[in-house]
Amino acid sequence: MIEVPAIQVDQWNREFFLTVLKARDLVGISYVAIRGQSDEEGAVQRIFNRERLASLRRYALHKGAYPSSIVLNWTAGAAPVFDEGLLSVPVESRSAQIIDGQHRVEGLRAAIEESNHIGDTEIPVSIYMNLDTRECADLFLSINTEQKPVPRSLVFDLYGIASEGFVDPAAVRARDIAMHLNDSEGSPYFKNIKLPNQPIRKGGVALSTAVAALKPLVESKGIFEQIDASELEVQKKIVENFFVVLREKYGDRWEDKSNAFMFAAGFTGGIDFLKLKLIPICNNMSPKDFSIGFISTLIDLPKESLVRQDEIKGVGGKDAPKRVFDRLVDAFKPQQQISTSFKL
């Protein structure tokens, strides 16, 4: 049993207690009731995404912030007792379902296993008592639909100023390349990467789209690592040169709204083509040749065959980038040799 300061909150005919628990106590009392796998009342949670565990653990180990409450539904027979501003909480395993925050809790659990002092971290917690499944579903939906996360473009933009321990290194590198495309006057995407809080306009590529497309190139064991192109300047030049070639093919039509590459699907399909088709060929030259002149010889895209936005307008999901990718493959005329050093 632990005793912690708490506030009793009455909100829309629901009562809960707002308190602070040590991370080790939170981990000790909480559990997840997964919808479809558990028939107990309050089972509304999704299956834990274990692919995120490493980043969640790293976040906790780097003293990440946890300002928003973990939301619990107390289900055990021995319930907390509130008296004069203090909450007496039984510390027993599987006492409270997690309604919101299971990934944060699992990250803390993994971090505590690696470094015990993380268990002393104070975590804000909201504790409801014996909610049924409908009430848990109402809370879960309120938190996860009405209280929407910030736009991904803002997240990626903030990566440029956040502390190192809080960011995804591959996303940071992808953002650096995207911002180079936007900020460099010679870039085909000069001022055409849409940043957070800019006025809404037709055309241009959202920062989140650019980062998501570029990130697979720069991830650990990605194509740039495979060809030993680890320097940022080299990576920026390879990407820029490819789009410069496309701009040359389009001429004065490049910034027209009819140009598919001025939209998300065109950019994404183009990067997929760069990764899967163009880079392997350029890398096999002797020396490796990523120059504008050489790339131009590989892409036969006459004015009458340009990829137009109206070809993919109305095509949904991954089909739109795939259509752009296929059109570039049709225009691809590869030449293969051997390689040793870079030519840019």
Short mmCIF file of C-alpha atoms in Angstrom, two decimals:
data_model
loop_
_atom_site.label_atom_id
_atom_site.label_comp_id
_atom_site.label_asym_id
_atom_site.label_seq_id
_atom_site.Cartn_x
_atom_site.Cartn_y
_atom_site.Cartn_z
CA MET A 1 0.00 0.00 0.00
CA ILE A 2 1.25 3.47 -0.90
CA GLU A 3 -0.21 6.84 0.04
CA VAL A 4 -0.04 9.68 -2.48
CA PRO A 5 -1.52 13.19 -2.73
CA ALA A 6 -4.53 13.25 -5.04
CA ILE A 7 -7.39 15.40 -6.30
CA GLN A 8 -10.90 14.06 -6.70
CA VAL A 9 -12.40 15.23 -9.99
CA ASP A 10 -16.10 15.11 -10.86
CA GLN A 11 -16.51 15.50 -14.61
CA TRP A 12 -19.80 14.94 -16.43
CA ASN A 13 -21.11 12.53 -13.79
CA ARG A 14 -17.86 10.57 -13.80
CA GLU A 15 -15.51 10.61 -10.85
CA PHE A 16 -11.77 9.98 -11.07
CA PHE A 17 -8.66 10.68 -9.04
CA LEU A 18 -5.77 12.68 -10.40
CA THR A 19 -2.49 11.70 -8.77
CA VAL A 20 1.19 10.94 -9.32
CA LEU A 21 2.70 7.45 -9.09
CA LYS A 22 6.27 6.26 -9.29
CA ALA A 23 6.86 4.54 -12.62
CA ARG A 24 7.64 1.22 -10.92
CA ASP A 25 4.33 1.31 -9.02
CA LEU A 26 2.43 2.24 -12.17
CA VAL A 27 4.04 -0.64 -14.05
CA GLY A 28 3.35 -2.94 -11.11
CA ILE A 29 -0.40 -2.36 -10.84
CA SER A 30 -1.41 -1.86 -14.48
CA TYR A 31 -2.27 -4.30 -17.24
CA VAL A 32 -3.89 -4.30 -20.68
CA ALA A 33 -7.26 -5.89 -21.48
CA ILE A 34 -7.29 -6.35 -25.27
CA ARG A 35 -10.54 -6.17 -27.17
CA GLY A 36 -11.29 -9.48 -28.90
CA GLN A 37 -8.86 -11.40 -26.69
CA SER A 38 -10.32 -10.69 -23.25
CA ASP A 39 -13.97 -11.03 -22.26
CA GLU A 40 -13.65 -8.96 -19.08
CA GLU A 41 -15.42 -5.65 -18.64
CA GLY A 42 -13.37 -2.69 -19.89
CA ALA A 43 -11.46 -4.57 -22.62
CA VAL A 44 -11.01 -1.86 -25.26
CA GLN A 45 -7.27 -1.82 -25.92
CA ARG A 46 -5.41 -2.70 -29.11
CA ILE A 47 -2.52 -5.17 -29.31
CA PHE A 48 0.79 -3.63 -28.30
CA ASN A 49 3.00 -2.75 -31.27
CA ARG A 50 6.31 -4.32 -30.25
CA GLU A 51 8.12 -2.67 -33.15
CA ARG A 52 7.89 0.58 -31.19
CA LEU A 53 9.38 -0.85 -27.99
CA ALA A 54 13.01 0.10 -28.71
CA SER A 55 12.16 3.75 -29.35
CA LEU A 56 9.81 3.88 -26.34
CA ARG A 57 12.50 2.43 -24.08
CA ARG A 58 15.09 4.85 -25.47
CA TYR A 59 12.72 7.76 -24.84
CA ALA A 60 12.36 6.79 -21.17
CA LEU A 61 16.09 6.21 -20.74
CA HIS A 62 16.80 9.67 -22.18
CA LYS A 63 14.54 11.21 -19.52
CA GLY A 64 11.65 11.85 -21.86
CA ALA A 65 8.75 13.94 -20.57
CA TYR A 66 5.40 12.42 -19.54
CA PRO A 67 3.18 15.46 -18.88
CA SER A 68 -0.15 13.86 -19.86
CA SER A 69 -1.86 11.36 -17.60
CA ILE A 70 -1.88 7.62 -17.97
CA VAL A 71 -5.57 6.73 -17.69
CA LEU A 72 -6.44 3.66 -15.60
CA ASN A 73 -9.64 1.78 -14.80
CA TRP A 74 -9.34 0.19 -11.36
CA THR A 75 -10.78 -3.34 -11.47
CA ALA A 76 -9.32 -5.15 -8.43
CA GLY A 77 -11.41 -5.89 -5.36
CA ALA A 78 -9.14 -3.90 -3.05
CA ALA A 79 -9.76 -0.37 -4.31
CA PRO A 80 -7.88 2.86 -3.54
CA VAL A 81 -9.28 4.89 -0.67
CA PHE A 82 -9.42 8.69 -0.80
CA ASP A 83 -9.35 10.66 2.45
CA GLU A 84 -8.49 14.31 3.05
CA GLY A 85 -6.40 14.79 -0.08
CA LEU A 86 -4.55 11.48 0.15
CA LEU A 87 -5.15 8.37 -1.95
CA SER A 88 -4.19 5.00 -0.45
CA VAL A 89 -3.35 2.74 -3.40
CA PRO A 90 -2.85 -1.04 -3.05
CA VAL A 91 0.24 -2.03 -5.05
CA GLU A 92 -0.92 -5.39 -6.38
CA SER A 93 -0.33 -6.89 -9.82
CA ARG A 94 -3.13 -6.52 -12.42
CA SER A 95 -5.19 -4.11 -10.35
CA ALA A 96 -5.99 -1.52 -13.03
CA GLN A 97 -6.62 -1.69 -16.77
CA ILE A 98 -4.84 0.81 -18.98
CA ILE A 99 -7.40 2.83 -20.93
CA ASP A 100 -4.85 5.21 -22.43
CA GLY A 101 -1.06 5.06 -22.35
CA GLN A 102 -0.15 1.40 -22.80
CA HIS A 103 2.80 2.20 -25.08
CA ARG A 104 4.19 4.71 -22.59
CA VAL A 105 3.82 2.19 -19.77
CA GLU A 106 5.52 -0.58 -21.77
CA GLY A 107 8.35 1.79 -22.63
CA LEU A 108 8.79 2.59 -18.95
CA ARG A 109 8.66 -1.10 -18.05
CA ALA A 110 11.44 -1.91 -20.52
CA ALA A 111 13.52 1.07 -19.37
CA ILE A 112 13.21 0.05 -15.70
CA GLU A 113 14.46 -3.44 -16.57
CA GLU A 114 17.55 -1.83 -18.08
CA SER A 115 18.04 0.97 -15.55
CA ASN A 116 16.29 0.60 -12.19
CA HIS A 117 16.41 4.32 -11.31
CA ILE A 118 13.86 5.02 -14.06
CA GLY A 119 11.37 3.46 -11.65
CA ASP A 120 11.59 6.61 -9.50
CA THR A 121 10.20 8.77 -12.31
CA GLU A 122 6.95 10.43 -11.28
CA ILE A 123 4.11 9.85 -13.74
CA PRO A 124 0.75 11.66 -13.69
CA VAL A 125 -2.12 9.17 -13.51
CA SER A 126 -5.90 9.45 -13.71
CA ILE A 127 -7.67 6.58 -11.93
CA TYR A 128 -11.29 5.70 -12.64
CA MET A 129 -13.10 3.05 -10.60
CA ASN A 130 -14.83 -0.02 -12.04
CA LEU A 131 -15.90 1.37 -15.40
CA ASP A 132 -17.81 -0.99 -17.66
CA THR A 133 -16.87 -1.68 -21.27
CA ARG A 134 -19.14 1.03 -22.68
CA GLU A 135 -17.68 3.67 -20.35
CA CYS A 136 -14.13 2.58 -21.21
CA ALA A 137 -14.96 2.73 -24.91
CA ASP A 138 -16.35 6.25 -24.51
CA LEU A 139 -13.14 7.39 -22.81
CA PHE A 140 -10.87 5.62 -25.30
CA LEU A 141 -12.67 7.15 -28.28
CA SER A 142 -12.72 10.60 -26.71
CA ILE A 143 -8.97 10.51 -26.18
CA ASN A 144 -8.03 8.90 -29.48
CA THR A 145 -10.43 10.60 -31.89
CA GLU A 146 -11.55 13.94 -30.48
CA GLN A 147 -8.18 14.84 -28.93
CA LYS A 148 -6.26 14.51 -32.18
CA PRO A 149 -2.45 14.38 -32.36
CA VAL A 150 -0.57 17.23 -33.94
CA PRO A 151 -0.02 17.11 -37.73
CA ARG A 152 2.97 15.02 -38.78
CA SER A 153 4.46 17.97 -40.68
CA LEU A 154 4.69 19.89 -37.40
CA VAL A 155 6.32 16.88 -35.72
CA PHE A 156 8.94 16.63 -38.47
CA ASP A 157 9.48 20.38 -38.41
CA LEU A 158 10.12 20.31 -34.64
CA TYR A 159 12.70 17.55 -35.16
CA GLY A 160 14.94 20.35 -36.41
CA ILE A 161 15.10 22.01 -32.98
CA ALA A 162 14.37 19.21 -30.46
CA SER A 163 16.99 17.54 -28.25
CA GLU A 164 18.83 14.59 -29.78
CA GLY A 165 17.35 11.99 -27.44
CA PHE A 166 13.79 12.85 -28.47
CA VAL A 167 14.03 12.44 -32.23
CA ASP A 168 14.20 9.71 -34.85
CA PRO A 169 17.66 10.06 -36.50
CA ALA A 170 16.45 8.81 -39.89
CA ALA A 171 13.52 11.25 -39.84
CA VAL A 172 15.90 14.08 -38.93
CA ARG A 173 18.16 13.22 -41.89
CA ALA A 174 15.16 12.94 -44.21
CA ARG A 175 13.94 16.32 -42.95
CA ASP A 176 17.37 17.84 -43.65
CA ILE A 177 17.16 16.67 -47.26
CA ALA A 178 13.57 17.89 -47.62
CA MET A 179 14.48 21.30 -46.21
CA HIS A 180 17.42 21.52 -48.62
CA LEU A 181 15.02 20.92 -51.50
CA ASN A 182 12.78 23.67 -50.17
CA ASP A 183 15.47 26.23 -49.28
CA SER A 184 18.00 25.89 -52.11
CA GLU A 185 17.31 28.35 -54.93
CA GLY A 186 18.55 25.87 -57.53
CA SER A 187 16.27 23.10 -56.29
CA PRO A 188 13.27 21.96 -58.34
CA TYR A 189 11.25 22.18 -55.11
CA PHE A 190 12.43 25.64 -54.06
CA LYS A 191 9.64 26.99 -51.79
CA ASN A 192 7.45 24.05 -52.83
CA ILE A 193 7.76 21.92 -49.68
CA LYS A 194 4.72 22.90 -47.61
CA LEU A 195 5.70 23.66 -44.02
CA PRO A 196 3.42 23.75 -40.95
CA ASN A 197 1.11 26.74 -40.52
CA GLN A 198 1.61 28.02 -44.06
CA PRO A 199 -1.49 29.20 -45.97
CA ILE A 200 -3.34 26.35 -47.69
CA ARG A 201 -2.60 26.17 -51.40
CA LYS A 202 -2.96 23.75 -54.26
CA GLY A 203 0.19 21.92 -55.27
CA GLY A 204 3.45 21.53 -53.44
CA VAL A 205 4.52 18.62 -51.26
CA ALA A 206 3.83 18.54 -47.52
CA LEU A 207 6.91 18.23 -45.32
CA SER A 208 5.42 15.08 -43.78
CA THR A 209 5.05 13.51 -47.24
CA ALA A 210 8.61 14.40 -48.21
CA VAL A 211 10.07 13.03 -44.97
CA ALA A 212 8.03 9.82 -45.17
CA ALA A 213 9.19 9.25 -48.76
CA LEU A 214 12.86 10.06 -48.10
CA LYS A 215 13.21 8.24 -44.79
CA PRO A 216 13.65 4.70 -46.24
CA LEU A 217 16.66 5.96 -48.21
CA VAL A 218 18.50 7.15 -45.09
CA GLU A 219 17.49 4.54 -42.52
CA SER A 220 19.99 2.07 -41.10
CA LYS A 221 20.67 -0.52 -43.85
CA GLY A 222 18.79 1.67 -46.34
CA ILE A 223 19.94 2.21 -49.91
CA PHE A 224 22.31 5.10 -49.09
CA GLU A 225 24.08 3.01 -46.46
CA GLN A 226 24.27 0.10 -48.92
CA ILE A 227 26.16 2.23 -51.45
CA ASP A 228 28.33 3.96 -48.79
CA ALA A 229 26.66 7.33 -49.39
CA SER A 230 26.58 8.32 -45.73
CA GLU A 231 27.43 12.03 -46.02
CA LEU A 232 24.48 14.41 -45.96
CA GLU A 233 25.85 16.55 -48.80
CA VAL A 234 26.16 13.50 -51.05
CA GLN A 235 22.64 12.36 -50.20
CA LYS A 236 21.19 15.81 -50.86
CA LYS A 237 22.97 16.00 -54.20
CA ILE A 238 21.76 12.59 -55.37
CA VAL A 239 18.14 13.44 -54.61
CA GLU A 240 18.37 16.94 -56.04
CA ASN A 241 20.10 15.80 -59.25
CA PHE A 242 17.32 13.31 -59.94
CA PHE A 243 14.64 15.98 -59.65
CA VAL A 244 16.74 18.46 -61.66
CA VAL A 245 16.68 15.95 -64.52
CA LEU A 246 12.91 15.67 -64.27
CA ARG A 247 12.63 19.46 -64.24
CA GLU A 248 14.73 19.62 -67.41
CA LYS A 249 12.38 17.13 -69.08
CA TYR A 250 9.39 19.31 -68.18
CA GLY A 251 11.00 22.63 -69.06
CA ASP A 252 8.68 25.57 -68.40
CA ARG A 253 5.88 23.16 -67.46
CA TRP A 254 7.64 22.03 -64.27
CA GLU A 255 5.73 24.31 -61.90
CA ASP A 256 2.41 23.90 -63.71
CA LYS A 257 -0.40 22.38 -61.67
CA SER A 258 -0.58 19.73 -64.40
CA ASN A 259 2.81 18.33 -63.30
CA ALA A 260 2.30 15.21 -61.15
CA PHE A 261 5.64 15.77 -59.40
CA MET A 262 4.29 18.96 -57.84
CA PHE A 263 1.98 16.79 -55.73
CA ALA A 264 2.43 14.14 -53.03
CA ALA A 265 1.94 11.05 -55.20
CA GLY A 266 4.42 12.28 -57.80
CA PHE A 267 7.10 13.04 -55.23
CA THR A 268 6.62 9.70 -53.46
CA GLY A 269 6.53 7.70 -56.70
CA GLY A 270 9.64 9.54 -57.88
CA ILE A 271 11.57 8.74 -54.71
CA ASP A 272 10.51 5.08 -54.99
CA PHE A 273 11.89 5.05 -58.53
CA LEU A 274 15.10 6.71 -57.38
CA LYS A 275 15.56 4.12 -54.64
CA LEU A 276 14.61 0.97 -56.52
CA LYS A 277 15.74 1.66 -60.07
CA LEU A 278 17.98 4.68 -60.54
CA ILE A 279 20.41 4.45 -57.61
CA PRO A 280 21.39 0.80 -58.30
CA ILE A 281 22.28 1.65 -61.92
CA CYS A 282 24.19 4.83 -61.05
CA ASN A 283 26.01 2.93 -58.32
CA ASN A 284 27.17 0.28 -60.81
CA MET A 285 28.98 2.78 -63.00
CA SER A 286 32.76 3.18 -62.90
CA PRO A 287 33.09 5.64 -61.26
CA LYS A 288 29.70 5.77 -59.58
CA ASP A 289 27.82 8.36 -61.58
CA PHE A 290 24.97 10.36 -60.06
CA SER A 291 25.56 13.40 -62.24
CA ILE A 292 22.72 15.27 -63.91
CA GLY A 293 24.13 14.47 -67.34
CA PHE A 294 24.25 10.72 -66.77
CA ILE A 295 20.87 10.48 -65.06
CA SER A 296 19.36 12.39 -67.98
CA THR A 297 20.55 9.69 -70.41
CA LEU A 298 18.70 7.06 -68.37
CA ILE A 299 15.28 8.72 -68.47
CA ASP A 300 13.56 9.09 -71.84
CA LEU A 301 10.63 11.35 -71.08
CA PRO A 302 9.69 13.47 -74.11
CA LYS A 303 7.26 16.36 -73.80
CA GLU A 304 4.35 14.28 -75.11
CA SER A 305 4.93 11.60 -72.44
CA LEU A 306 5.23 13.73 -69.31
CA VAL A 307 3.54 12.36 -66.19
CA ARG A 308 0.47 14.52 -65.69
CA GLN A 309 -1.50 15.06 -62.51
CA ASP A 310 -4.78 14.25 -64.25
CA GLU A 311 -3.46 10.71 -64.87
CA ILE A 312 -3.48 10.00 -61.13
CA LYS A 313 -6.19 12.35 -59.91
CA GLY A 314 -8.82 10.28 -58.12
CA VAL A 315 -6.50 7.28 -57.72
CA GLY A 316 -6.35 6.45 -54.03
CA GLY A 317 -3.85 5.20 -51.49
CA LYS A 318 -0.64 3.58 -52.67
CA ASP A 319 -1.94 3.18 -56.22
CA ALA A 320 -1.20 6.80 -57.13
CA PRO A 321 2.56 6.74 -56.29
CA LYS A 322 2.73 3.29 -57.93
CA ARG A 323 1.29 4.70 -61.15
CA VAL A 324 3.97 7.43 -61.20
CA PHE A 325 6.63 4.82 -60.44
CA ASP A 326 5.41 2.64 -63.34
CA ARG A 327 5.46 5.58 -65.75
CA LEU A 328 9.06 6.32 -64.81
CA VAL A 329 9.98 2.66 -65.22
CA ASP A 330 8.52 2.79 -68.73
CA ALA A 331 10.78 5.79 -69.46
CA PHE A 332 13.86 4.15 -67.92
CA LYS A 333 16.70 3.22 -70.31
CA PRO A 334 19.42 1.78 -68.05
CA GLN A 335 23.08 1.30 -68.90
CA GLN A 336 25.22 -0.87 -66.63
CA GLN A 337 28.94 -0.90 -65.87
CA ILE A 338 31.07 -1.25 -62.70
CA SER A 339 31.75 1.20 -59.83
CA THR A 340 34.30 2.57 -57.36
CA SER A 341 33.94 6.27 -56.44
CA PHE A 342 31.28 8.96 -56.66
CA LYS A 343 30.67 11.40 -59.47
CA LEU A 344 28.20 14.16 -58.62
#
